[in-house]
Amino acid sequence: MLDTRISRRAALMGAGALAAWLTSPARAVLAAAGQLTIPNFVDDLIRRMTLEEKAGQLSLMASAWGGGAALALNPPQGNSDFPRQVEEARQGQLTGVFNGNGATMARILQSAAVKESRLKIPLIFAADIIHGHRTIFPVPLAEVASFEPDLARRTAEAASFEAAGAGIDWTFSPMVDVARDQRWGRGVEGGGEDVLLGRLFAAARVQGFQGSDLKSPEHMLACIKHFAAYGGAESGLDYNVVDISEARLREVYLQPYKAGLDAGALSFMASFNEINGVPATGNHWLQTELLRGEWGFQGFVVSDYTGDEEMIAAGYAKDGRDATKLAFLAGVDMSMQSGLYRKHLPDLVRSGQVPEALLNQSVRRVLAMKAMLGLFDNPFRRIDVKRESARSMLPKTRALAREAGRKAIVMLKNDGELLPLPRSGKAIALIGPFASGQHDLVGPWVVYGDDAKSVDLATGIRSAFKGKLIVAPGSGVEEPLAGGIEQAVAAARQADVVVLAIGEGANMSGEAQSRTEIVVPEPQQRLAEAVAAVGKPVVVLLKHGRALALEGAVANAHAILATWFLGTETGNAIADVLFGAYSPSGRLPASFPRASGQEPYYYARKSTGRPNPQGPLEPYKAHFRGMPNSALYPFGHGLTYGRIEYSGLKLSSPTLPMNGTIEVSAIVTNRGSRAADEVVQLYTHDKVASLTRPVRELKAFRKIAFAPGQSEVVRFTLRSSDLSFVGRDNRWVTEPGTFDVWIAPSAEAEGVHGTFELIA
Ligand code: BGC
């Protein structure tokens, strides 16, 4: 038996280890990056600026080039007249543009700003680089399924390399909103339901985008969004209100933003939602007292797209002028897309309603940031048409997309070890709207990626599989296909095994795509029922931007792989897993409920006073009618091609002293005949506390490679501080008492269990 101690690399991947990483040398570099350095010339420049020029430095607009990629992604707003935008750059009315069209456009605008404007202040170019630029990686939620934060650091770095090569200085990413209601469409952009994973992935992504030198033409500024608690939207309805206790806000929702800040992020985006009646964009407590006062943030805050103006419809601001004043005084330095700041800030200063010193402070932050990005030294440092194409979709970047793709796949079920499929000798019927064709591959929130440059499923399967492949779409995504079911049934009859590629289209998650029922769309469900009735073994390949509620023939398939939106290398990544070139290693970052009506369902829930005991449902206990209060596939779940067993939980002591540590270990064995990567997870539960605690909380995990027959003692070290929580006075407390501890393969699996006492 091998002893496994936490290595430095594992510390990055594992957790409890977050603390170790935060004190590591890498962190010291990032901490330096988190300081805003203000060169002397900035204040000289500010002294020479008119109020209009100052307000211009705080006004960011969607690119208007050729209608603008941005305008296709967001509701049409503002001007779409590029010559007018160039004129605004000349007049010092613009700090920069976002979601523009590459180096050619950037060169025109930048030239107007630095050659023809009065003060020659460079523009900043921003974009939503959410999961890749030209090479598209798995959607962020899928990437979290790897339980490998360092993978996210690497893909963010690769995205940065391509995007910075195309003139982009600043990405509106990472999105780190904790999402516990799968109806919400934007969970796809983030880190899932768990706080620890959310923190680790937020930090890793910031590190990947920013690198250690913001002047590098291979890196760009990260933006932590959406601040704050955008994912807490009531009923999962996008843009909806958030009504939340301060304790939960601090303990759950705020954690990933803070981790991103600690990793050195120097910009934040205010969220659309209100929190307890006050819109985040107009919330002084949030954007100033907490973010700057308590957390020491030094960068700048940008509103979300017309977020300042939206305070009028929300019933918080009287008109545009009032909205400007409220947002600016709350601490939002820069306005995105409404144009309100440049329209109203000069006069608000003249009339004494906004102190000029505050205006200067915001301008100072923005100019200092431009200097840190190297834009004053060379405004064209990231704008280079040749480099733009030379860096696009390089083989090494595509190889990383394939690696990330296969690591994101989660095997939910594999009855009778149907998977992996043999590479030849059999006939496969590949059925479903996602079976072939270059559509719905890159997924939601892609500005520059292209389905047409991606590998579809049929192509990926053909390059791995030498037997007979019959392809039939069977159905549209949300509409039936005439004769589709008949064709699909005929294909299934001719095959030994059916591979059913079904699920959500790319436009069914992302912004404004909340769903009331998180199920496979009805025409595809009908297709699945008809195909299952043929009686051949069925492998379901789910396409999805959220956890789904699986039903009928889909839930009852012999094997199910969660394959999300994997991006450019979709077909190859899936084929790697399907035919066993790669043993699935992903774990769910969000629980799959038994039914849509359970949402919001998340593993770190509270017990209630009437939990149903293990076993059959009992009356007057906390569960929905006829349904256990548990997930169909919980957070952390994922099978491998090995057969992993847990045994022998050991604690180094029955007690953990305050400010001390305790070692918890278990024996993990691969009894199968194939190698497998197992994600070993450590959960705790505080049995009695001054505020009730979740039934389980993930405190640490490690991803470990197991050869067939290999057995290891997997050890974790817990500190008393890992057990603290936000108490009644909204401060972190650590309370003595009894704790359950599990080392387990998922949040709802028993694994191995023990208890210890935290003593004062
Ligand atoms: C989204 C942001 C995005 C911005 C710019 C908004 O609608 O909420 O996440 O960064 O548009 O595209």
PDB file of C-alpha atoms in Angstrom, residues 436-568:
ATOM      1  CA  SER A 436     -23.837  14.918 -36.407  1.00  0.00           C
ATOM      2  CA  GLY A 437     -23.532  18.366 -37.909  1.00  0.00           C
ATOM      3  CA  GLN A 438     -21.555  21.375 -36.805  1.00  0.00           C
ATOM      4  CA  HIS A 439     -24.145  22.994 -34.623  1.00  0.00           C
ATOM      5  CA  ASP A 440     -24.475  23.426 -30.861  1.00  0.00           C
ATOM      6  CA  LEU A 441     -20.852  22.423 -30.347  1.00  0.00           C
ATOM      7  CA  VAL A 442     -19.197  25.553 -28.949  1.00  0.00           C
ATOM      8  CA  GLY A 443     -22.165  26.232 -26.670  1.00  0.00           C
ATOM      9  CA  PRO A 444     -23.444  29.438 -25.116  1.00  0.00           C
ATOM     10  CA  TRP A 445     -21.447  32.639 -24.527  1.00  0.00           C
ATOM     11  CA  VAL A 446     -19.092  32.429 -27.406  1.00  0.00           C
ATOM     12  CA  VAL A 447     -18.288  35.652 -29.263  1.00  0.00           C
ATOM     13  CA  TYR A 448     -15.527  34.517 -31.627  1.00  0.00           C
ATOM     14  CA  GLY A 449     -15.679  30.712 -31.743  1.00  0.00           C
ATOM     15  CA  ASP A 450     -17.133  28.842 -34.665  1.00  0.00           C
ATOM     16  CA  ASP A 451     -19.143  25.620 -34.756  1.00  0.00           C
ATOM     17  CA  ALA A 452     -17.899  25.114 -38.320  1.00  0.00           C
ATOM     18  CA  LYS A 453     -14.323  24.759 -37.047  1.00  0.00           C
ATOM     19  CA  SER A 454     -15.312  22.181 -34.448  1.00  0.00           C
ATOM     20  CA  VAL A 455     -15.332  18.398 -34.551  1.00  0.00           C
ATOM     21  CA  ASP A 456     -18.859  17.021 -34.411  1.00  0.00           C
ATOM     22  CA  LEU A 457     -19.766  13.768 -32.719  1.00  0.00           C
ATOM     23  CA  ALA A 458     -20.095  11.586 -35.836  1.00  0.00           C
ATOM     24  CA  THR A 459     -16.657  12.719 -37.044  1.00  0.00           C
ATOM     25  CA  GLY A 460     -15.089  12.026 -33.664  1.00  0.00           C
ATOM     26  CA  ILE A 461     -16.672   8.582 -33.510  1.00  0.00           C
ATOM     27  CA  ARG A 462     -15.634   7.734 -37.081  1.00  0.00           C
ATOM     28  CA  SER A 463     -12.012   8.422 -36.306  1.00  0.00           C
ATOM     29  CA  ALA A 464     -12.047   6.099 -33.262  1.00  0.00           C
ATOM     30  CA  PHE A 465     -14.446   3.377 -34.382  1.00  0.00           C
ATOM     31  CA  LYS A 466     -13.888   0.974 -37.252  1.00  0.00           C
ATOM     32  CA  GLY A 467     -17.250  -0.842 -37.253  1.00  0.00           C
ATOM     33  CA  LYS A 468     -20.559   0.068 -38.928  1.00  0.00           C
ATOM     34  CA  LEU A 469     -21.995   3.483 -37.980  1.00  0.00           C
ATOM     35  CA  ILE A 470     -25.567   4.422 -38.897  1.00  0.00           C
ATOM     36  CA  VAL A 471     -26.456   8.047 -38.221  1.00  0.00           C
ATOM     37  CA  ALA A 472     -30.042   9.311 -37.819  1.00  0.00           C
ATOM     38  CA  PRO A 473     -31.062  12.670 -36.294  1.00  0.00           C
ATOM     39  CA  GLY A 474     -34.474  11.372 -35.200  1.00  0.00           C
ATOM     40  CA  SER A 475     -35.684  14.756 -33.949  1.00  0.00           C
ATOM     41  CA  GLY A 476     -34.969  18.452 -33.915  1.00  0.00           C
ATOM     42  CA  VAL A 477     -33.882  20.026 -30.624  1.00  0.00           C
ATOM     43  CA  GLU A 478     -37.261  21.434 -29.661  1.00  0.00           C
ATOM     44  CA  GLU A 479     -39.353  20.414 -32.671  1.00  0.00           C
ATOM     45  CA  PRO A 480     -40.067  16.918 -33.982  1.00  0.00           C
ATOM     46  CA  LEU A 481     -38.616  15.926 -37.360  1.00  0.00           C
ATOM     47  CA  ALA A 482     -41.002  14.501 -39.971  1.00  0.00           C
ATOM     48  CA  GLY A 483     -40.320  10.752 -40.207  1.00  0.00           C
ATOM     49  CA  GLY A 484     -37.443  11.139 -37.743  1.00  0.00           C
ATOM     50  CA  ILE A 485     -38.605   8.596 -35.191  1.00  0.00           C
ATOM     51  CA  GLU A 486     -39.290   5.928 -37.834  1.00  0.00           C
ATOM     52  CA  GLN A 487     -35.813   6.351 -39.294  1.00  0.00           C
ATOM     53  CA  ALA A 488     -34.221   6.261 -35.873  1.00  0.00           C
ATOM     54  CA  VAL A 489     -36.081   3.099 -34.906  1.00  0.00           C
ATOM     55  CA  ALA A 490     -34.994   1.448 -38.166  1.00  0.00           C
ATOM     56  CA  ALA A 491     -31.387   2.430 -37.436  1.00  0.00           C
ATOM     57  CA  ALA A 492     -31.618   1.032 -33.897  1.00  0.00           C
ATOM     58  CA  ARG A 493     -32.941  -2.271 -35.260  1.00  0.00           C
ATOM     59  CA  GLN A 494     -29.877  -2.686 -37.484  1.00  0.00           C
ATOM     60  CA  ALA A 495     -27.407  -1.936 -34.681  1.00  0.00           C
ATOM     61  CA  ASP A 496     -25.897  -3.757 -31.712  1.00  0.00           C
ATOM     62  CA  VAL A 497     -25.907  -0.651 -29.568  1.00  0.00           C
ATOM     63  CA  VAL A 498     -27.619   2.737 -29.705  1.00  0.00           C
ATOM     64  CA  VAL A 499     -25.770   5.945 -28.889  1.00  0.00           C
ATOM     65  CA  LEU A 500     -28.366   8.614 -28.248  1.00  0.00           C
ATOM     66  CA  ALA A 501     -27.079  12.198 -28.472  1.00  0.00           C
ATOM     67  CA  ILE A 502     -29.826  14.321 -26.956  1.00  0.00           C
ATOM     68  CA  GLY A 503     -30.357  17.252 -24.617  1.00  0.00           C
ATOM     69  CA  GLU A 504     -30.373  21.035 -24.697  1.00  0.00           C
ATOM     70  CA  GLY A 505     -29.434  23.260 -27.601  1.00  0.00           C
ATOM     71  CA  ALA A 506     -26.742  25.892 -27.108  1.00  0.00           C
ATOM     72  CA  ASN A 507     -29.395  28.619 -26.905  1.00  0.00           C
ATOM     73  CA  MET A 508     -31.209  26.947 -24.001  1.00  0.00           C
ATOM     74  CA  SER A 509     -28.742  28.053 -21.350  1.00  0.00           C
ATOM     75  CA  GLY A 510     -26.816  31.272 -20.877  1.00  0.00           C
ATOM     76  CA  GLU A 511     -28.178  34.760 -20.310  1.00  0.00           C
ATOM     77  CA  ALA A 512     -31.966  35.101 -20.158  1.00  0.00           C
ATOM     78  CA  GLN A 513     -32.377  31.344 -20.721  1.00  0.00           C
ATOM     79  CA  SER A 514     -33.904  30.209 -17.466  1.00  0.00           C
ATOM     80  CA  ARG A 515     -36.208  27.202 -17.785  1.00  0.00           C
ATOM     81  CA  THR A 516     -39.199  26.170 -15.724  1.00  0.00           C
ATOM     82  CA  GLU A 517     -38.680  22.460 -16.507  1.00  0.00           C
ATOM     83  CA  ILE A 518     -35.079  21.319 -16.704  1.00  0.00           C
ATOM     84  CA  VAL A 519     -35.836  18.237 -18.751  1.00  0.00           C
ATOM     85  CA  VAL A 520     -34.807  16.832 -22.129  1.00  0.00           C
ATOM     86  CA  PRO A 521     -37.137  18.631 -24.598  1.00  0.00           C
ATOM     87  CA  GLU A 522     -40.316  16.714 -25.262  1.00  0.00           C
ATOM     88  CA  PRO A 523     -39.753  15.657 -28.936  1.00  0.00           C
ATOM     89  CA  GLN A 524     -36.381  14.193 -27.969  1.00  0.00           C
ATOM     90  CA  GLN A 525     -37.869  12.419 -24.966  1.00  0.00           C
ATOM     91  CA  ARG A 526     -40.382  10.812 -27.340  1.00  0.00           C
ATOM     92  CA  LEU A 527     -37.519   9.789 -29.602  1.00  0.00           C
ATOM     93  CA  ALA A 528     -35.709   8.214 -26.640  1.00  0.00           C
ATOM     94  CA  GLU A 529     -38.813   6.243 -25.634  1.00  0.00           C
ATOM     95  CA  ALA A 530     -39.304   4.911 -29.178  1.00  0.00           C
ATOM     96  CA  VAL A 531     -35.663   3.938 -29.587  1.00  0.00           C
ATOM     97  CA  ALA A 532     -35.495   2.284 -26.151  1.00  0.00           C
ATOM     98  CA  ALA A 533     -38.526   0.165 -27.077  1.00  0.00           C
ATOM     99  CA  VAL A 534     -36.410  -1.535 -29.775  1.00  0.00           C
ATOM    100  CA  GLY A 535     -34.617  -3.237 -26.902  1.00  0.00           C
ATOM    101  CA  LYS A 536     -30.968  -2.615 -27.811  1.00  0.00           C
ATOM    102  CA  PRO A 537     -28.505  -1.387 -25.184  1.00  0.00           C
ATOM    103  CA  VAL A 538     -28.626   2.423 -25.060  1.00  0.00           C
ATOM    104  CA  VAL A 539     -25.859   4.880 -24.214  1.00  0.00           C
ATOM    105  CA  VAL A 540     -27.167   8.406 -23.646  1.00  0.00           C
ATOM    106  CA  LEU A 541     -24.795  11.271 -24.405  1.00  0.00           C
ATOM    107  CA  LEU A 542     -26.350  14.315 -22.800  1.00  0.00           C
ATOM    108  CA  LYS A 543     -25.791  17.798 -24.144  1.00  0.00           C
ATOM    109  CA  HIS A 544     -26.600  20.398 -21.536  1.00  0.00           C
ATOM    110  CA  GLY A 545     -25.636  23.688 -19.914  1.00  0.00           C
ATOM    111  CA  ARG A 546     -27.056  22.824 -16.498  1.00  0.00           C
ATOM    112  CA  ALA A 547     -27.914  19.760 -14.429  1.00  0.00           C
ATOM    113  CA  LEU A 548     -31.037  18.152 -15.877  1.00  0.00           C
ATOM    114  CA  ALA A 549     -33.935  16.187 -14.422  1.00  0.00           C
ATOM    115  CA  LEU A 550     -33.802  12.901 -16.358  1.00  0.00           C
ATOM    116  CA  GLU A 551     -36.948  10.918 -16.976  1.00  0.00           C
ATOM    117  CA  GLY A 552     -38.250   7.686 -18.511  1.00  0.00           C
ATOM    118  CA  ALA A 553     -36.120   6.052 -21.186  1.00  0.00           C
ATOM    119  CA  VAL A 554     -33.359   8.636 -20.747  1.00  0.00           C
ATOM    120  CA  ALA A 555     -32.982   7.947 -17.015  1.00  0.00           C
ATOM    121  CA  ASN A 556     -33.326   4.206 -17.655  1.00  0.00           C
ATOM    122  CA  ALA A 557     -30.675   3.974 -20.370  1.00  0.00           C
ATOM    123  CA  HIS A 558     -27.899   1.473 -19.622  1.00  0.00           C
ATOM    124  CA  ALA A 559     -25.194   4.127 -19.676  1.00  0.00           C
ATOM    125  CA  ILE A 560     -25.320   7.916 -19.395  1.00  0.00           C
ATOM    126  CA  LEU A 561     -22.510  10.382 -20.007  1.00  0.00           C
ATOM    127  CA  ALA A 562     -22.889  14.064 -19.111  1.00  0.00           C
ATOM    128  CA  THR A 563     -21.071  15.729 -22.007  1.00  0.00           C
ATOM    129  CA  TRP A 564     -22.161  19.410 -21.676  1.00  0.00           C
ATOM    130  CA  PHE A 565     -20.890  21.723 -24.429  1.00  0.00           C
ATOM    131  CA  LEU A 566     -17.290  20.752 -24.933  1.00  0.00           C
ATOM    132  CA  GLY A 567     -16.270  23.196 -27.646  1.00  0.00           C
ATOM    133  CA  THR A 568     -13.925  22.798 -30.598  1.00  0.00           C
TER     134      THR A 568
END
